[in-house]
Amino acid sequence: MQRATRNPVYNARIPSMFHTRCARICCLLFSLLLLPLESRGDQWQSPVIQLAQKIVAATGPGAVACDLTNRSSLGNTTADEIHRQLLGELESLNVHAAPADQAAATVHVTLSENLQNYVWVAEIQMGNSQSSVVMVSLPRPQEAVAERSVGLLTVHKALLWTDDNRILDVALPAENPPHMIVLEPETVVLYELQSGRWQQQQSLTIPHSQAWPRDLRGRLVLQKDHLFDVYLPGVFCRSTPAAPLGINCRESDDPWPLAPRQFPLNAFFAPKRNFFTGVLSPGIQKQTTTSPFYTAAALPRDKYTLWLLAATDGQVHLLDGLTDQTAKLGWGSDIAGVRTGCGTGWQVLATATNADARDTVEAFEIPDREPVVVSQAVEFDGSIMALWADSDSATVLAVMQKSETGKYEAYRLSLTCGQQSDFDGDR
Amino acid sequence: MKLTGFLLLAASNLILTATAKAEIRPHYGGTLHVAMRAAPSSLDPAQPDWFGSRNLYPLIFDTLVTLDERGRPQPALATSWEAEAGNQRWQFHLRQGAVFQDGAALTADAVAASLRAANPSWKVVSASNGVTIERDSAAPDLPAELALPRNSMVKRDSGKILGTGPFAIMQWDPAKKLVLAASEDYWGGRPFLDSIEIEMGKSVRDQMISFDLGRTQIIELAPEQAHSALGRDRRVESSRPLELVALVFTADAQSPEESKQREILSQSIDRKLLNTVVLQEGGEPAGGLLPDWMTGYSFLFPVEMDLTRAQQERAEIARADLWNLGFDVNDPVERVIAERIVLNARDAGLRLQLATQNPVDVRLVRVSLTSPNGRVALRGLCAALGLPQPAFGGDSVDDLYAAESALVKSRRVIPLLHLRNVTAVSERVRGGREMPAGNWPWTNVWLTPEQP
């Protein structure tokens, strides 16, 4: 079967255009008023108008039978809404809906999509003549999915920031007005909360002569005498103590702090890799070396601090100053300690992948040397790229790369005692 | 909260924890072993695409631009670019610090020379920090075009081929074996893997044996093997449809009757049966040249067999020519498809016979789609099939449809199927995901540590 293609043309402006436009606006306003608030599709208005104009250019005014098929990822409610808007728009252009046997033309609209765009196609059949095809395309938005978190000890996740660039770490200094510092591979970006929105105040470039390693990692540490320090593989940066804010960076293999200030333990980071070498400074009592590891979590005990290190060989090392025990716990590479006051007071958050291949974070306690799960797993829509305890250990910063969009999202994870059934709205 | 409560929850979650897989960070080191059917005698990206080249070239060579998972141009060796009004003249600004694998810096002159060699009709001029490319006509898709492997930056030095890519060639036995080693100072960061060993010219059977023995971590499968391979504890990755199977006539129709016969042939072919029976759902029936994920409008090209109409239209023609149908005799799938087409044509009253050597009137071909960008892919298909280049009226989706529709209506080519690329992957292989062009960025691949 052959299908003819007609170049789309616009109708000439007609004398009654003003009245037609008024009628069209009234029609649109009326139809919008009838819609529920959440489904008002202002975003569809422009492509609907474009498609209607293209259809009318082919059919001219009169009666048409118009149906619609949705083969895109849009929901049926949205497709119905687009259909209603399209019929309204056609009506305002003097094209009236009619049954097929009474119509001068049939218009079959298909909502489709490709890799980047929605593609709306109208196949127009005028009597026995060859059919023509008109199309419009519009970028596909990147949709978000909200998640629910339920558990005996509940892990809450609150979205802090979304970015196209990789987010390495985020810090929220205790300041008024609130500020947020975002560490990216090439910049440190400072935001201020203004009228409920984060507004970028400053972007500080991080100079570095060597290419960053893959799976780049970085740490943002808030300080008292100056705003922050930045640790990156082979590079250390310190913010200037006085205004205007700047940073001074140098090539450095200084050890990175592993945990908040109350646990003074640092470790050397391999400058061309994504892990800590295993050399500790100043050490856990007499233990100054261990296996290479990705992340660490501190769990204070009565008389010592138990350190958990997620090693590069997939095992977890438990260091108490005397012994270095290893265990295969099935945890991911990212762990962080968090102080909650629930249970024994401190928990470890650890990443994993669930049966649906989604990354998760769940909380554990280590009453002896065996971990005990103390929360339901909270799911993420992508890969967790970083998990860092914040400066007071009360919350944990998680960075995720969304599977669908590739965008990076930073979340603040906190734990509350008891089972809750709240809705953690990401958006 | 009492501790007993936590312990109760722990007990209830124990099974979940035990079955959860660890989400581990990428691991540096190791050698990835790959096997492939293709046996290229050269690694020069200027040569025509071969099956597997889209995975191999980006290991050794870089392009100015890459395409992301949605087909959008992203900076690579060019950090930014802009077009002058009309999209005919473009400026690309080069990344500093990129070096060829012999240590020589990538200069604007080297970029210009490389692009001129691959595209003799382009006017490429080097400047201090970039290049200017001028085309004969508007080229709104130039960035996407520059992401094609043939536009890789190549240094040809007394028979040696060098790139700026993440891996350097350590050993090259043409058509047999390629060993690559990670470039420590690659501008995009050192790859996770230490090395990649690629065995070439391996039959699917040999590849599967090697895979099952644990000697190879990535192998190719034929599209029709995707389902059967799944049942054998392999991780099987199927791409979007990336390959066109089509009938291509060697010349334009010489008369209205011949054109009509080609139309009848297209109507008589049972594409759905080919896909379900011959290919075991390893592809999609195709009425158009480009797959639906690329255009969103492929449903406008009918794929249904219409034997009744074909027979009616055949009855309107006095006599049918005898056509010789050529195909690749070394490809068992092509043979089966060709045989089915001959039978379908016979049912419609047409005369086709299989031909294993020239001259042929019509040839069954398999052509890779080189880009996720519809216009670039359509140009590539036309070049590969020996068809006239498509004429685009503009850069809208209507214009793409109009150009593709005109090619299909010309009946020089009859689209049949779009096939997926299928690979079996070891569970040890992590990282990276297949891009829309079908390339799998092995640069981001890493291997989990071997179990002690």
mmCIF file of C-alpha atoms in Angstrom, chain B residues 180-362:
data_model
loop_
_atom_site.group_PDB
_atom_site.id
_atom_site.type_symbol
_atom_site.label_atom_id
_atom_site.label_comp_id
_atom_site.label_asym_id
_atom_site.label_seq_id
_atom_site.Cartn_x
_atom_site.Cartn_y
_atom_site.Cartn_z
ATOM 1 C CA LEU B 180 44.703 -3.936 23.644
ATOM 2 C CA ALA B 181 46.186 -2.386 26.771
ATOM 3 C CA ALA B 182 44.705 0.446 28.833
ATOM 4 C CA SER B 183 46.194 3.882 28.243
ATOM 5 C CA GLU B 184 47.181 5.111 31.684
ATOM 6 C CA ASP B 185 46.884 8.781 30.763
ATOM 7 C CA TYR B 186 43.768 8.688 28.616
ATOM 8 C CA TRP B 187 42.073 12.069 28.663
ATOM 9 C CA GLY B 188 38.789 10.485 29.680
ATOM 10 C CA GLY B 189 40.333 8.598 32.582
ATOM 11 C CA ARG B 190 42.159 5.294 32.545
ATOM 12 C CA PRO B 191 39.812 2.402 31.674
ATOM 13 C CA PHE B 192 38.920 -0.011 34.452
ATOM 14 C CA LEU B 193 40.238 -2.999 32.506
ATOM 15 C CA ASP B 194 43.974 -3.577 32.156
ATOM 16 C CA SER B 195 43.596 -5.194 28.761
ATOM 17 C CA ILE B 196 41.183 -6.660 26.221
ATOM 18 C CA GLU B 197 41.911 -9.701 24.095
ATOM 19 C CA ILE B 198 39.725 -10.153 21.037
ATOM 20 C CA GLU B 199 39.676 -13.417 19.100
ATOM 21 C CA MET B 200 38.432 -12.844 15.550
ATOM 22 C CA GLY B 201 36.971 -15.063 12.872
ATOM 23 C CA LYS B 202 35.404 -17.415 15.397
ATOM 24 C CA SER B 203 32.268 -19.318 14.471
ATOM 25 C CA VAL B 204 29.290 -18.982 16.777
ATOM 26 C CA ARG B 205 29.804 -22.590 17.866
ATOM 27 C CA ASP B 206 33.463 -21.989 18.771
ATOM 28 C CA GLN B 207 32.490 -18.836 20.617
ATOM 29 C CA MET B 208 29.884 -20.665 22.678
ATOM 30 C CA ILE B 209 32.309 -23.439 23.609
ATOM 31 C CA SER B 210 34.896 -20.889 24.665
ATOM 32 C CA PHE B 211 32.261 -19.027 26.675
ATOM 33 C CA ASP B 212 31.024 -22.156 28.422
ATOM 34 C CA LEU B 213 34.595 -23.079 29.337
ATOM 35 C CA GLY B 214 35.005 -19.670 30.955
ATOM 36 C CA ARG B 215 37.704 -18.589 28.520
ATOM 37 C CA THR B 216 35.669 -15.783 26.995
ATOM 38 C CA GLN B 217 33.444 -13.267 28.727
ATOM 39 C CA ILE B 218 31.650 -11.693 25.754
ATOM 40 C CA ILE B 219 30.563 -13.498 22.601
ATOM 41 C CA GLU B 220 28.227 -12.744 19.718
ATOM 42 C CA LEU B 221 25.075 -14.707 19.120
ATOM 43 C CA ALA B 222 22.883 -14.837 16.067
ATOM 44 C CA PRO B 223 19.551 -13.022 16.563
ATOM 45 C CA GLU B 224 17.643 -16.299 16.402
ATOM 46 C CA GLN B 225 19.737 -17.709 19.258
ATOM 47 C CA ALA B 226 18.668 -15.165 21.861
ATOM 48 C CA HIS B 227 15.929 -17.340 23.336
ATOM 49 C CA SER B 228 17.757 -20.671 23.256
ATOM 50 C CA ALA B 229 20.875 -19.139 24.794
ATOM 51 C CA LEU B 230 18.804 -17.681 27.605
ATOM 52 C CA GLY B 231 17.932 -21.143 28.805
ATOM 53 C CA ARG B 232 21.539 -22.021 29.487
ATOM 54 C CA ASP B 233 22.385 -19.746 32.378
ATOM 55 C CA ARG B 234 23.933 -17.071 30.225
ATOM 56 C CA ARG B 235 23.278 -13.380 30.535
ATOM 57 C CA VAL B 236 22.030 -12.478 27.097
ATOM 58 C CA GLU B 237 21.903 -8.849 25.991
ATOM 59 C CA SER B 238 19.689 -7.935 23.050
ATOM 60 C CA SER B 239 20.022 -4.520 21.488
ATOM 61 C CA ARG B 240 17.350 -2.446 19.870
ATOM 62 C CA PRO B 241 16.930 -3.435 16.223
ATOM 63 C CA LEU B 242 20.125 -2.190 14.585
ATOM 64 C CA GLU B 243 20.456 -4.059 11.350
ATOM 65 C CA LEU B 244 18.303 -3.884 8.225
ATOM 66 C CA VAL B 245 17.555 -6.955 6.164
ATOM 67 C CA ALA B 246 16.285 -5.923 2.761
ATOM 68 C CA LEU B 247 16.049 -6.830 -0.877
ATOM 69 C CA VAL B 248 18.006 -4.444 -3.065
ATOM 70 C CA PHE B 249 17.561 -4.315 -6.829
ATOM 71 C CA THR B 250 20.673 -3.676 -8.823
ATOM 72 C CA ALA B 251 18.991 -1.009 -10.940
ATOM 73 C CA ASP B 252 15.889 1.146 -11.079
ATOM 74 C CA ALA B 253 12.772 -0.418 -12.568
ATOM 75 C CA GLN B 254 12.948 -0.098 -16.336
ATOM 76 C CA SER B 255 9.198 -0.058 -16.945
ATOM 77 C CA PRO B 256 5.911 0.486 -15.091
ATOM 78 C CA GLU B 257 5.358 -3.287 -15.268
ATOM 79 C CA GLU B 258 8.653 -3.987 -13.561
ATOM 80 C CA SER B 259 7.856 -1.425 -10.905
ATOM 81 C CA LYS B 260 4.519 -3.148 -10.397
ATOM 82 C CA GLN B 261 6.241 -6.519 -10.021
ATOM 83 C CA ARG B 262 8.459 -5.136 -7.284
ATOM 84 C CA GLU B 263 5.384 -3.797 -5.518
ATOM 85 C CA ILE B 264 3.784 -7.239 -5.782
ATOM 86 C CA LEU B 265 6.914 -8.886 -4.433
ATOM 87 C CA SER B 266 6.856 -6.597 -1.383
ATOM 88 C CA GLN B 267 3.182 -7.412 -0.745
ATOM 89 C CA SER B 268 3.753 -11.144 -1.065
ATOM 90 C CA ILE B 269 6.488 -11.520 1.573
ATOM 91 C CA ASP B 270 5.403 -12.810 4.949
ATOM 92 C CA ARG B 271 7.701 -10.725 7.138
ATOM 93 C CA LYS B 272 6.029 -11.752 10.374
ATOM 94 C CA LEU B 273 6.632 -15.422 9.619
ATOM 95 C CA LEU B 274 10.266 -14.693 8.826
ATOM 96 C CA ASN B 275 10.618 -13.001 12.172
ATOM 97 C CA THR B 276 8.756 -15.533 14.285
ATOM 98 C CA VAL B 277 9.891 -18.765 12.634
ATOM 99 C CA VAL B 278 13.238 -18.090 10.985
ATOM 100 C CA LEU B 279 14.545 -15.520 13.434
ATOM 101 C CA GLN B 280 12.761 -16.722 16.572
ATOM 102 C CA GLU B 281 11.610 -13.135 17.296
ATOM 103 C CA GLY B 282 15.188 -11.931 16.939
ATOM 104 C CA GLY B 283 14.032 -8.829 15.119
ATOM 105 C CA GLU B 284 10.994 -6.912 13.936
ATOM 106 C CA PRO B 285 9.170 -6.979 10.599
ATOM 107 C CA ALA B 286 10.125 -3.859 8.652
ATOM 108 C CA GLY B 287 8.137 -1.935 6.082
ATOM 109 C CA GLY B 288 10.435 1.061 6.291
ATOM 110 C CA LEU B 289 14.171 1.447 6.263
ATOM 111 C CA LEU B 290 14.569 2.901 9.747
ATOM 112 C CA PRO B 291 13.391 1.167 12.921
ATOM 113 C CA ASP B 292 10.597 2.559 15.031
ATOM 114 C CA TRP B 293 12.755 3.472 18.037
ATOM 115 C CA MET B 294 14.620 5.856 15.754
ATOM 116 C CA THR B 295 11.670 7.521 14.042
ATOM 117 C CA GLY B 296 8.439 6.826 15.919
ATOM 118 C CA TYR B 297 6.522 6.522 12.633
ATOM 119 C CA SER B 298 7.511 3.124 11.250
ATOM 120 C CA PHE B 299 3.908 1.906 11.611
ATOM 121 C CA LEU B 300 3.117 4.030 8.560
ATOM 122 C CA PHE B 301 4.956 1.486 6.424
ATOM 123 C CA PRO B 302 2.810 -1.642 6.189
ATOM 124 C CA VAL B 303 4.415 -4.986 6.997
ATOM 125 C CA GLU B 304 1.417 -7.258 6.555
ATOM 126 C CA MET B 305 1.513 -9.800 3.741
ATOM 127 C CA ASP B 306 -1.355 -9.113 1.324
ATOM 128 C CA LEU B 307 -1.332 -12.142 -0.946
ATOM 129 C CA THR B 308 -4.829 -11.562 -2.323
ATOM 130 C CA ARG B 309 -3.970 -8.087 -3.471
ATOM 131 C CA ALA B 310 -0.603 -9.289 -4.777
ATOM 132 C CA GLN B 311 -2.289 -11.974 -6.883
ATOM 133 C CA GLN B 312 -4.878 -9.498 -8.174
ATOM 134 C CA GLU B 313 -2.208 -7.058 -9.223
ATOM 135 C CA ARG B 314 -0.138 -9.848 -10.734
ATOM 136 C CA ALA B 315 -3.112 -10.743 -12.889
ATOM 137 C CA GLU B 316 -2.986 -7.236 -14.349
ATOM 138 C CA ILE B 317 0.520 -7.841 -15.739
ATOM 139 C CA ALA B 318 0.986 -9.880 -18.896
ATOM 140 C CA ARG B 319 4.181 -11.645 -17.905
ATOM 141 C CA ALA B 320 6.586 -11.664 -14.991
ATOM 142 C CA ASP B 321 10.348 -11.417 -15.433
ATOM 143 C CA LEU B 322 12.587 -14.108 -14.000
ATOM 144 C CA TRP B 323 14.733 -12.579 -11.278
ATOM 145 C CA ASN B 324 17.937 -14.029 -9.869
ATOM 146 C CA LEU B 325 18.035 -13.545 -6.109
ATOM 147 C CA GLY B 326 21.541 -13.273 -4.685
ATOM 148 C CA PHE B 327 22.451 -13.829 -1.041
ATOM 149 C CA ASP B 328 25.451 -14.556 1.164
ATOM 150 C CA VAL B 329 25.981 -18.303 0.829
ATOM 151 C CA ASN B 330 28.011 -18.326 4.057
ATOM 152 C CA ASP B 331 25.116 -16.991 6.079
ATOM 153 C CA PRO B 332 22.643 -19.790 6.892
ATOM 154 C CA VAL B 333 19.976 -17.340 8.025
ATOM 155 C CA GLU B 334 20.162 -15.439 4.748
ATOM 156 C CA ARG B 335 19.727 -18.692 2.854
ATOM 157 C CA VAL B 336 16.563 -19.597 4.787
ATOM 158 C CA ILE B 337 15.133 -16.101 4.343
ATOM 159 C CA ALA B 338 15.911 -16.160 0.611
ATOM 160 C CA GLU B 339 14.232 -19.534 0.224
ATOM 161 C CA ARG B 340 11.096 -18.273 1.997
ATOM 162 C CA ILE B 341 10.992 -15.211 -0.257
ATOM 163 C CA VAL B 342 11.171 -17.390 -3.361
ATOM 164 C CA LEU B 343 8.218 -19.425 -2.084
ATOM 165 C CA ASN B 344 6.193 -16.314 -1.176
ATOM 166 C CA ALA B 345 6.875 -14.812 -4.608
ATOM 167 C CA ARG B 346 5.797 -17.999 -6.321
ATOM 168 C CA ASP B 347 2.474 -17.892 -4.423
ATOM 169 C CA ALA B 348 1.905 -14.417 -5.866
ATOM 170 C CA GLY B 349 2.739 -15.568 -9.383
ATOM 171 C CA LEU B 350 6.233 -14.094 -9.571
ATOM 172 C CA ARG B 351 9.355 -15.910 -10.730
ATOM 173 C CA LEU B 352 12.426 -15.784 -8.473
ATOM 174 C CA GLN B 353 15.328 -18.178 -8.316
ATOM 175 C CA LEU B 354 18.247 -18.350 -5.929
ATOM 176 C CA ALA B 355 21.574 -17.349 -7.409
ATOM 177 C CA THR B 356 24.874 -18.068 -5.721
ATOM 178 C CA GLN B 357 26.911 -15.978 -8.108
ATOM 179 C CA ASN B 358 26.567 -12.940 -10.338
ATOM 180 C CA PRO B 359 24.749 -11.698 -12.268
ATOM 181 C CA VAL B 360 21.853 -11.142 -9.900
ATOM 182 C CA ASP B 361 18.816 -8.915 -10.337
ATOM 183 C CA VAL B 362 18.036 -8.522 -6.697
#
